[in-house]
XYZ file of C-alpha atoms in Angstrom:
685
model
C 55.452 83.892 45.717
C 51.323 83.213 45.195
C 51.507 81.392 48.637
C 53.460 84.616 50.123
C 51.092 86.674 49.074
C 47.443 85.179 48.520
C 44.308 86.907 47.023
C 41.443 88.417 49.252
C 39.133 85.805 47.824
C 35.982 88.546 48.066
C 37.411 91.780 48.375
C 36.009 93.080 44.975
C 32.626 92.659 46.828
C 33.639 95.312 49.830
C 35.439 97.589 47.146
C 32.049 97.419 45.164
C 29.809 98.639 48.202
C 32.529 101.226 48.943
C 35.014 102.466 46.439
C 36.554 104.905 47.969
C 38.059 101.561 50.281
C 40.155 100.907 46.637
C 42.639 103.681 47.502
C 43.314 101.109 50.696
C 43.495 97.451 48.516
C 47.166 96.839 49.417
C 46.519 97.488 52.846
C 43.466 94.602 52.743
C 45.889 92.249 51.085
C 48.578 92.678 53.809
C 46.195 92.530 56.386
C 44.293 89.118 54.486
C 48.327 87.968 53.854
C 48.987 88.152 57.495
C 45.749 86.473 58.749
C 46.509 83.882 55.740
C 50.330 83.157 57.170
C 48.972 81.915 60.827
C 46.087 80.105 59.240
C 48.695 78.448 57.367
C 51.398 78.158 59.904
C 49.347 76.723 62.175
C 47.697 74.279 59.385
C 51.174 73.132 59.087
C 52.543 72.799 62.171
C 50.281 72.112 64.841
C 48.244 69.724 63.077
C 45.329 72.236 62.000
C 43.343 74.592 63.725
C 40.955 72.556 65.309
C 43.959 70.986 67.407
C 45.478 74.391 67.912
C 42.899 75.837 69.453
C 41.958 72.837 71.978
C 45.274 73.830 74.206
C 43.171 74.057 77.413
C 43.087 70.163 77.108
C 47.066 69.777 77.122
C 48.322 72.835 78.964
C 47.825 73.196 82.687
C 46.821 70.335 84.961
C 45.439 67.096 83.159
C 44.757 63.580 84.334
C 45.135 60.667 82.236
C 42.872 57.412 82.591
C 45.166 55.731 84.839
C 44.712 58.761 87.496
C 48.046 60.347 86.922
C 48.403 63.888 85.862
C 49.739 65.820 82.982
C 51.046 69.238 83.753
C 52.219 71.873 81.146
C 53.518 75.332 81.105
C 54.401 77.766 78.452
C 57.385 79.749 80.290
C 60.258 81.021 77.814
C 62.077 83.417 80.786
C 62.179 80.992 83.225
C 65.186 78.539 84.348
C 63.491 75.915 86.003
C 59.351 75.445 86.847
C 57.933 73.253 89.480
C 54.485 72.352 90.664
C 53.760 72.443 94.732
C 50.510 72.267 96.576
C 48.862 70.683 99.099
C 49.467 67.173 97.154
C 53.282 67.260 98.274
C 52.909 70.107 101.600
C 53.806 72.572 99.778
C 57.712 71.373 99.143
C 58.837 73.938 95.972
C 61.062 72.093 94.368
C 60.184 68.360 94.858
C 58.355 68.061 91.378
C 60.511 70.012 88.582
C 58.644 70.421 84.988
C 60.975 68.651 82.297
C 62.365 71.839 80.108
C 61.013 71.125 76.529
C 61.513 73.163 72.974
C 60.058 76.863 72.563
C 59.887 77.627 76.353
C 57.281 74.829 77.095
C 57.819 72.590 80.718
C 56.157 69.459 81.058
C 55.623 67.348 83.874
C 54.153 63.591 85.009
C 52.598 62.825 88.081
C 52.283 59.245 88.680
C 48.804 58.163 89.795
C 48.483 57.484 93.929
C 47.537 53.418 95.139
C 44.722 51.975 93.478
C 44.894 54.740 90.839
C 43.879 57.917 93.114
C 44.407 61.155 91.960
C 47.413 62.551 93.600
C 46.052 66.281 93.381
C 42.906 65.876 94.687
C 39.694 68.600 93.741
C 39.668 71.626 96.005
C 43.184 71.286 97.014
C 45.971 74.401 96.601
C 48.295 74.797 93.425
C 51.137 76.978 92.925
C 53.431 77.095 89.916
C 56.889 77.511 91.080
C 59.278 79.660 88.586
C 63.195 80.165 89.327
C 64.561 82.965 86.833
C 67.481 83.163 85.099
C 68.884 85.583 88.075
C 67.917 82.901 90.815
C 64.766 84.396 91.858
C 61.784 82.416 92.961
C 58.360 83.198 92.405
C 55.112 81.457 93.317
C 53.234 82.027 90.301
C 49.202 80.270 89.635
C 48.833 78.695 85.796
C 47.425 81.144 83.056
C 45.085 77.780 82.112
C 43.998 77.427 86.046
C 40.067 76.613 85.716
C 38.997 77.924 88.984
C 40.447 80.864 91.282
C 38.968 82.103 94.320
C 40.373 84.370 97.589
C 40.684 81.782 100.372
C 39.586 83.512 103.774
C 41.572 86.812 104.425
C 43.700 86.864 101.513
C 44.236 89.564 99.372
C 45.598 87.531 96.642
C 43.369 84.710 94.742
C 44.446 81.380 95.104
C 44.644 78.293 92.605
C 42.083 75.599 93.264
C 42.344 72.410 91.487
C 38.614 72.376 89.789
C 37.780 68.512 89.258
C 34.251 68.006 90.886
C 33.027 64.130 90.943
C 30.263 64.756 88.976
C 30.423 67.825 86.610
C 27.491 69.496 85.281
C 25.834 67.898 82.441
C 24.031 70.120 80.006
C 19.853 69.574 79.924
C 18.565 71.534 77.107
C 19.441 72.184 73.460
C 21.131 75.690 72.157
C 18.991 77.832 70.663
C 19.087 78.574 67.079
C 21.000 82.074 66.028
C 18.296 84.901 66.252
C 17.576 86.904 63.312
C 16.715 89.826 65.224
C 19.136 90.280 68.450
C 17.927 91.585 71.534
C 20.566 92.246 74.384
C 19.982 92.603 78.237
C 23.646 93.675 79.302
C 24.117 92.237 82.478
C 26.189 91.784 85.919
C 25.466 88.627 87.422
C 26.678 90.490 91.130
C 24.819 93.365 91.200
C 21.901 91.588 90.044
C 20.128 91.608 93.037
C 18.641 94.799 95.342
C 20.704 93.297 98.047
C 23.708 95.389 99.424
C 26.094 92.251 98.646
C 27.581 90.704 95.471
C 24.523 88.574 94.431
C 25.383 84.787 93.045
C 24.604 82.831 89.511
C 22.514 80.851 91.082
C 20.577 84.294 91.956
C 20.932 85.208 88.441
C 19.024 81.931 87.707
C 16.137 82.118 89.351
C 15.195 85.544 89.582
C 16.657 87.454 86.787
C 16.512 84.983 83.645
C 12.467 85.284 84.105
C 12.598 88.810 83.391
C 14.775 88.834 80.510
C 12.597 86.293 79.220
C 9.235 88.697 79.977
C 10.980 91.508 79.081
C 11.486 90.015 75.258
C 15.101 89.919 75.338
C 16.256 86.911 73.157
C 19.872 87.377 74.541
C 22.169 88.260 77.713
C 25.900 89.749 77.315
C 27.636 88.727 80.734
C 29.881 90.931 81.840
C 32.736 90.378 84.625
C 32.596 86.509 84.137
C 36.246 86.071 83.382
C 38.143 86.316 87.080
C 38.996 89.591 87.983
C 41.061 90.414 91.596
C 39.386 93.379 91.682
C 35.540 93.616 92.044
C 35.237 97.120 90.851
C 37.410 96.857 87.765
C 33.688 95.870 86.402
C 35.287 92.824 84.976
C 38.097 94.756 82.926
C 41.022 93.925 84.640
C 41.408 90.120 84.040
C 43.767 87.873 86.034
C 42.882 84.189 85.417
C 41.231 83.970 81.565
C 39.560 80.150 81.884
C 38.164 80.604 85.387
C 34.699 82.023 85.956
C 34.537 84.481 88.901
C 34.186 82.438 92.087
C 32.709 85.371 93.623
C 29.367 84.526 92.139
C 29.357 80.784 92.802
C 31.451 77.948 91.497
C 31.693 77.103 87.728
C 29.380 74.455 87.407
C 26.640 77.336 88.787
C 27.474 79.257 85.611
C 27.004 76.628 83.413
C 23.539 75.885 85.043
C 22.703 79.580 84.092
C 23.240 79.145 80.746
C 22.083 76.027 80.221
C 18.314 77.518 82.012
C 18.845 80.471 79.585
C 18.959 78.200 76.316
C 15.635 76.472 77.663
C 13.891 79.936 77.695
C 15.473 80.128 74.207
C 17.732 82.824 75.215
C 21.444 82.610 74.042
C 24.139 84.056 76.000
C 27.585 86.308 74.780
C 30.549 86.736 77.512
C 32.261 90.078 77.370
C 35.573 88.893 76.648
C 38.588 91.089 77.541
C 41.306 90.434 75.059
C 42.790 93.622 74.387
C 44.331 93.997 78.048
C 45.781 92.082 81.228
C 45.861 93.054 84.837
C 48.949 93.943 86.057
C 48.851 91.472 89.029
C 51.343 88.949 89.142
C 50.904 86.954 92.222
C 47.572 86.072 90.676
C 47.404 87.235 87.093
C 49.418 86.745 84.091
C 51.619 89.795 84.339
C 55.831 88.079 84.894
C 54.684 84.903 84.875
C 58.029 83.669 84.046
C 59.718 86.278 85.917
C 60.006 88.552 83.015
C 57.990 91.719 81.773
C 57.203 90.182 78.542
C 56.091 86.234 77.921
C 52.317 86.969 77.437
C 53.214 90.844 76.504
C 54.935 93.159 75.007
C 57.866 94.209 77.004
C 58.685 97.901 77.756
C 56.549 101.171 77.525
C 54.838 99.684 74.723
C 53.353 96.455 76.962
C 51.539 98.988 79.069
C 48.738 100.676 78.384
C 49.336 104.203 79.909
C 45.507 104.780 80.683
C 44.175 101.944 82.225
C 47.697 100.820 83.695
C 47.474 97.286 82.024
C 49.839 95.250 80.396
C 49.299 94.438 76.707
C 49.252 91.345 74.781
C 51.912 90.874 72.161
C 49.892 89.294 69.448
C 52.697 88.306 66.667
C 53.543 85.779 69.690
C 53.050 82.434 68.562
C 51.874 80.908 72.164
C 49.932 84.524 72.857
C 47.755 83.554 69.880
C 47.015 79.603 71.243
C 46.339 80.892 74.460
C 43.868 83.390 73.171
C 42.033 81.549 70.879
C 41.670 78.705 72.984
C 40.470 80.657 75.599
C 37.431 81.779 73.327
C 37.186 77.628 72.870
C 37.072 77.039 76.178
C 34.317 79.267 76.753
C 31.868 78.096 74.061
C 32.980 74.289 74.494
C 32.832 74.241 78.552
C 30.563 77.091 79.835
C 28.383 76.936 76.672
C 28.283 80.383 75.591
C 26.816 81.538 72.379
C 29.680 84.137 71.226
C 31.375 87.115 72.699
C 31.360 90.966 72.998
C 34.860 91.713 72.497
C 36.175 94.652 74.610
C 38.664 97.593 73.610
C 38.697 96.600 70.186
C 39.665 100.000 69.412
C 42.634 99.937 71.936
C 43.848 96.644 70.121
C 43.752 97.978 65.961
C 46.038 101.345 67.026
C 49.472 101.497 68.027
C 48.214 104.753 69.653
C 45.331 102.514 71.462
C 43.165 105.911 70.747
C 45.143 107.668 73.646
C 44.694 111.432 72.591
C 43.263 110.296 69.481
C 39.833 111.972 67.975
C 38.796 110.042 64.857
C 37.118 112.149 62.292
C 35.952 109.571 60.067
C 38.744 110.116 57.450
C 40.020 106.941 55.837
C 43.290 107.472 56.422
C 43.100 107.463 60.009
C 42.236 103.536 59.585
C 45.258 102.403 57.545
C 49.125 102.860 57.455
C 51.556 102.428 60.000
C 49.364 103.352 63.026
C 47.577 99.957 62.995
C 48.556 97.125 64.840
C 48.046 94.643 62.323
C 49.112 91.690 64.515
C 46.485 92.600 66.540
C 44.399 92.791 63.731
C 44.858 89.617 62.445
C 44.617 87.844 65.503
C 41.021 89.037 65.433
C 40.546 87.770 62.024
C 42.082 84.536 63.129
C 39.560 84.772 66.281
C 36.049 85.204 64.324
C 37.342 82.732 61.367
C 38.171 80.178 64.113
C 34.754 80.417 65.817
C 32.709 80.764 62.693
C 34.573 77.885 61.037
C 34.057 75.626 64.390
C 30.882 77.170 65.742
C 28.439 78.722 62.899
C 25.972 79.899 65.065
C 27.943 81.971 67.261
C 27.603 85.548 67.283
C 30.757 88.014 67.570
C 30.371 91.904 68.644
C 32.999 94.736 68.089
C 33.497 97.345 70.520
C 35.182 99.737 68.280
C 34.882 103.303 68.528
C 36.937 104.501 65.769
C 34.503 103.569 62.997
C 37.504 101.058 61.738
C 35.988 100.357 57.858
C 34.944 96.680 57.522
C 35.469 95.534 61.132
C 31.851 94.036 60.467
C 32.710 92.270 57.376
C 33.990 88.918 56.568
C 37.318 87.857 56.508
C 37.037 86.681 53.129
C 36.317 90.146 52.037
C 39.300 91.567 53.972
C 37.224 92.229 56.849
C 37.620 91.630 60.479
C 35.043 89.141 60.818
C 32.737 90.594 63.331
C 28.739 89.804 63.117
C 28.336 92.901 64.567
C 29.847 96.109 65.800
C 27.987 98.637 68.937
C 26.982 102.150 66.916
C 29.073 103.683 69.840
C 27.998 107.370 68.767
C 24.229 107.218 69.331
C 24.462 106.977 73.366
C 26.725 110.180 73.150
C 24.227 111.726 70.942
C 21.285 111.200 73.289
C 23.618 112.524 76.497
C 24.994 115.876 74.337
C 21.206 116.663 73.463
C 19.992 115.889 77.043
C 23.187 117.998 78.731
C 23.418 121.030 76.029
C 20.017 121.344 74.265
C 16.493 122.254 75.122
C 13.881 120.265 73.368
C 12.796 123.043 71.229
C 16.475 123.353 69.652
C 16.887 119.442 69.225
C 17.655 119.139 65.420
C 15.480 116.467 64.074
C 18.076 115.836 61.035
C 20.832 115.608 63.104
C 19.354 112.903 65.387
C 18.154 110.684 62.373
C 21.942 111.311 60.715
C 22.934 109.910 64.168
C 20.805 106.939 63.838
C 21.144 105.749 60.233
C 24.695 106.620 60.058
C 26.060 103.202 59.267
C 28.384 101.457 57.053
C 26.429 99.578 54.465
C 26.856 95.489 54.890
C 28.051 95.769 58.437
C 25.248 95.365 61.359
C 25.089 97.430 63.932
C 24.044 96.757 67.726
C 22.220 99.498 68.298
C 21.610 101.126 72.138
C 20.414 104.328 73.972
C 22.335 103.954 77.059
C 25.151 101.187 78.562
C 26.836 100.344 81.557
C 29.188 102.794 80.246
C 26.329 105.900 81.098
C 25.171 104.271 84.120
C 29.057 104.458 86.169
C 29.447 106.723 88.563
C 30.589 110.298 86.946
C 28.257 109.947 84.660
C 24.066 109.816 84.629
C 21.605 107.396 82.875
C 19.066 108.594 80.290
C 16.490 108.901 83.024
C 18.675 110.632 85.704
C 19.306 112.866 83.050
C 15.808 113.446 82.679
C 14.910 113.782 85.700
C 17.333 113.772 88.394
C 16.671 114.663 91.697
C 12.924 114.542 91.107
C 12.988 110.460 90.760
C 13.319 110.126 94.694
C 10.006 112.643 95.479
C 7.825 111.880 92.474
C 7.982 108.626 90.981
C 4.604 107.448 92.716
C 1.876 107.681 91.491
C -0.322 108.856 94.504
C 2.430 111.936 94.181
C 1.583 114.911 91.539
C 2.951 114.194 88.007
C 5.222 117.093 87.883
C 6.240 118.645 84.120
C 9.920 117.186 84.860
C 9.008 113.501 85.604
C 6.088 113.572 83.009
C 8.871 114.825 80.359
C 11.290 112.221 81.511
C 9.088 109.204 81.062
C 7.783 110.500 77.815
C 11.702 111.388 76.264
C 12.463 107.821 78.092
C 10.351 105.684 75.810
C 10.465 108.095 72.488
C 14.201 107.679 73.199
C 14.258 103.887 73.662
C 12.029 103.215 70.813
C 13.383 105.815 67.777
C 17.288 104.009 69.002
C 15.548 100.593 68.468
C 13.712 101.075 65.302
C 16.207 103.110 63.431
C 19.692 102.559 64.720
C 20.532 99.336 63.742
C 20.337 95.504 63.498
C 20.693 94.761 66.743
C 19.570 96.506 70.533
C 21.362 96.645 73.576
C 19.834 97.501 76.939
C 21.629 97.461 79.995
C 20.234 95.708 83.291
C 17.312 97.854 84.772
C 17.548 100.951 82.399
C 14.571 99.756 80.578
C 12.755 100.958 83.725
C 14.434 104.064 84.746
C 16.966 102.914 87.372
C 17.217 105.770 89.705
C 20.953 106.802 90.360
C 24.330 105.935 89.165
C 26.528 102.644 88.888
C 29.582 102.586 91.682
C 31.128 99.079 93.229
C 32.613 98.956 96.493
C 36.197 100.838 97.033
C 38.337 102.965 99.474
C 36.619 106.389 97.567
C 32.913 105.312 98.689
C 33.968 103.292 102.085
C 33.657 99.746 99.978
C 29.793 100.223 99.848
C 27.724 98.223 98.112
C 24.676 100.743 97.919
C 25.172 101.524 94.333
C 26.077 98.427 93.118
C 22.938 96.518 92.778
C 19.940 96.913 90.686
C 16.732 97.395 92.787
C 14.243 95.654 89.999
C 11.301 95.545 92.793
C 10.975 98.894 92.045
C 9.604 97.731 88.438
C 7.197 95.828 90.052
C 5.292 98.170 93.039
C 1.959 99.115 91.196
C 2.632 102.089 93.059
C 5.648 103.772 91.196
C 5.744 104.594 87.657
C 9.007 102.601 86.668
C 6.377 100.444 86.020
C 4.780 102.099 83.129
C 8.436 102.226 81.430
C 9.323 98.345 82.199
C 5.713 97.850 80.567
C 7.134 99.962 77.665
C 10.002 98.474 77.151
C 8.579 94.992 76.989
C 5.911 95.717 74.752
C 8.518 97.422 72.142
C 10.681 94.049 72.291
C 7.537 92.064 71.553
C 6.209 94.207 68.600
C 9.967 94.024 67.180
C 9.658 89.828 67.930
C 6.109 89.428 65.907
C 7.540 92.186 63.305
C 11.556 91.608 62.933
C 12.447 94.972 61.938
C 16.066 94.411 63.419
C 16.307 92.252 60.982
C 14.941 94.301 58.253
C 16.588 96.488 55.851
C 17.517 100.009 57.221
C 14.289 102.172 57.469
C 12.838 104.700 54.817
C 12.765 108.229 56.570
C 10.254 109.916 54.765
C 10.109 113.283 57.448
C 12.277 114.893 59.844
C 10.304 118.299 60.173
C 12.742 120.806 62.239
C 10.005 122.945 63.113
C 7.099 120.667 63.879
C 9.792 118.370 65.351
C 8.285 115.046 63.610
C 10.434 112.135 62.698
C 8.540 109.441 60.360
C 9.885 106.226 58.837
C 8.701 102.941 57.679
C 10.696 99.786 57.987
C 9.533 96.064 58.209
C 5.866 97.314 57.334
C 5.631 99.578 59.941
C 5.054 103.393 60.413
C 6.793 104.831 63.228
C 6.146 108.458 64.135
C 7.862 110.400 66.542
C 6.608 114.258 67.773
C 9.378 115.639 69.738
C 7.911 118.712 70.340
C 7.201 119.579 73.807
C 3.842 121.259 73.548
C 2.428 121.300 70.153
C -0.035 118.515 69.110
C -1.159 118.297 65.224
C -4.628 117.206 63.747
C -4.767 115.472 60.388
C -1.176 115.500 59.942
C -0.284 113.938 56.529
C 2.371 111.081 56.567
C 4.036 109.732 53.410
C 3.445 105.282 53.378
C 4.625 103.440 50.282
C 2.305 100.249 50.982
C -1.267 101.091 50.593
C -4.129 99.335 53.396
C -5.875 99.535 56.348
C -3.301 100.825 58.979
C -4.148 100.653 62.957
C -1.851 101.587 65.899
C -0.004 98.291 66.980
C 2.401 100.607 69.953
C 1.506 104.003 71.403
C 3.589 105.895 74.017
C 0.840 107.491 74.951
C -1.220 104.822 76.242
C -1.920 104.813 80.156
C -0.542 101.456 80.540
C 3.126 103.475 79.699
C 2.203 106.069 82.054
C 0.924 108.511 78.958
C -2.097 111.050 78.439
C -4.438 108.284 76.818
C -5.005 111.387 73.757
C -5.309 108.228 70.704
C -8.223 106.385 69.918
C -6.634 102.420 69.342
C -9.594 101.515 67.948
C -9.080 104.205 64.615
C -8.404 102.839 61.355
C -5.918 104.555 59.343
C -6.881 104.112 55.361
C -4.186 105.112 52.866
C -5.092 107.341 50.029
C -3.636 107.670 46.713
C -1.467 110.780 47.348
C 1.531 110.760 47.306
C 3.561 112.695 49.630
C 7.714 113.294 51.091
C 8.462 110.350 47.891
C 6.043 108.131 49.106
C 3.173 106.739 46.525
C 0.530 106.990 49.223
C -0.112 108.839 52.249
C -2.157 108.713 55.799
C -3.549 111.356 57.788
C -2.881 110.939 61.383
C -3.890 112.849 64.856
C 0.093 112.941 66.623
C -0.021 114.674 70.283
C 2.753 116.556 71.368
C 5.683 114.303 72.784
C 4.476 111.012 71.757
C 5.846 107.885 69.326
C 2.793 105.688 67.240
C 3.517 103.163 65.177
C 0.962 102.322 62.631
C 0.960 98.819 61.219
C -0.615 97.524 58.039
C -3.014 95.320 58.576
C -3.416 94.025 54.711
C -0.009 92.458 55.282
C -0.660 91.389 58.968
C -3.195 89.193 57.717
């Protein structure tokens, strides 16, 4: 019985941090039991976790030393399986697979004369499935490593990828950063030109910008192959293939390698929450049935996304998905993952029509898909066991408790979770409230309302806010005036002035107060105008909005450069002082009528005056650590498009005068709409 119901080794730590979870102790124990049972079965029946999660080395197509090929597939609903392609002049039945146990099929193809590979690099292939009803289907192997759209074909083709001289890494992998500053990126739009940009373009033109801006991590979206470009990469068709629309696989490997040489780690936006419904070039109906990798019937389809849902209780699905994670780490050099759509995975209702209020009963019980949760626990356990330097981030809008706590505590095992309520708060403030109506306490609550013991990646906006139908912060702030008044030659209108000042303040307070990691979507650092929209029928297949106009930030006559410079110096200050890796800030002031917020973190005093017109002279600020303070960052500086109202030579000496529950205090001049960071120079020495 003890083996059937193992003890959660460190559950007591979780319950000590949050005693309210004690009511759900049995739920944590049951979840851990499901995870433990999978892990034990892997150890007992698959030769261990290391071997099981390297199944990409046996499934698909692999060459033996003698030049012959070994082919293996899982097609439980098939009556027969064959391999066809250029190598056999597309004879559909000349190379049958042999049926094995548990729905697996294998095929040996002997080498050609003098050990020549019977399937040459760059040749096209298909798996032929004969269903039990006698139908014939041509499919792409789920383990295909390269697929591409050839000529005018609508569907993707499976192309055997085995280059004679594969890319070899030149640079060591950077150490895991203590402070995570993420530049969320999409390779295809990373150019001002109206076309699909390339891996090479990103390597040569974007990576230097990321480095200069002070980000130490890139999160790459839309890398796993997806037939529909406008899906933003979230309708994956081939899980082991890097998108060929940006270039060959070796170009992506080079991109990651060069990023590593700059001290930048690279995360993959991984989509294991659902899959495209494509069957000819996707996983759907691979073996001729509606199940295999997915649940059959209505449970296997996401009604809002119109996509297929994985059966996480299926042994071969676990093999496929866990091996997929391992593949991206070991083949390409990725340093971890941002797991997309975690909320959809966690619940049988997938979050559809459900509003999460924070009541703990919403996170436990029959509505939770514990098979999916166990898969996530297995993923994090495997990644952190075999690659301890790797980072995992959960995109969960529900607020599931303990998702970013260790598996040994009964948690989901993620390193970070996204602070998804923060961008919604900023958009709501800008849409629905005048500046004078902003509630300082509400802002602080949203920025600090996170679970103790779990690390959060904070952000003011991501790709979600940039998509067509929504607006970026810059566009909410300045809207149409961005087209005519962003030149320094034109007058500084009240709208543009307000937009520039608030854009900086919102991003800094989010960065400094909102979490233990920070994320920015490419281009938003300088207030990229307009929205993001991919070519599709609805816009006449236009690329006009599917690009990033980086040149705007480099133009000395445009005000975008002010926002770009502030973002860079904000990151550089964090790099030097490390507030993201420091304990949560102590908020000493949130004054409603003055619109002032102040807090201390990492031996810095952050001061924000959101008042649109009121400045304050000799404003007393509480600080705990005595000493001499100087300005380390000032949003009002002229190089950031500010009004230069502060003297940076000023030295601020603390007084032994307690204020706002702090032992000491300092008097500061605070102009309107400004963010100031004061650094304790005694400690800085």
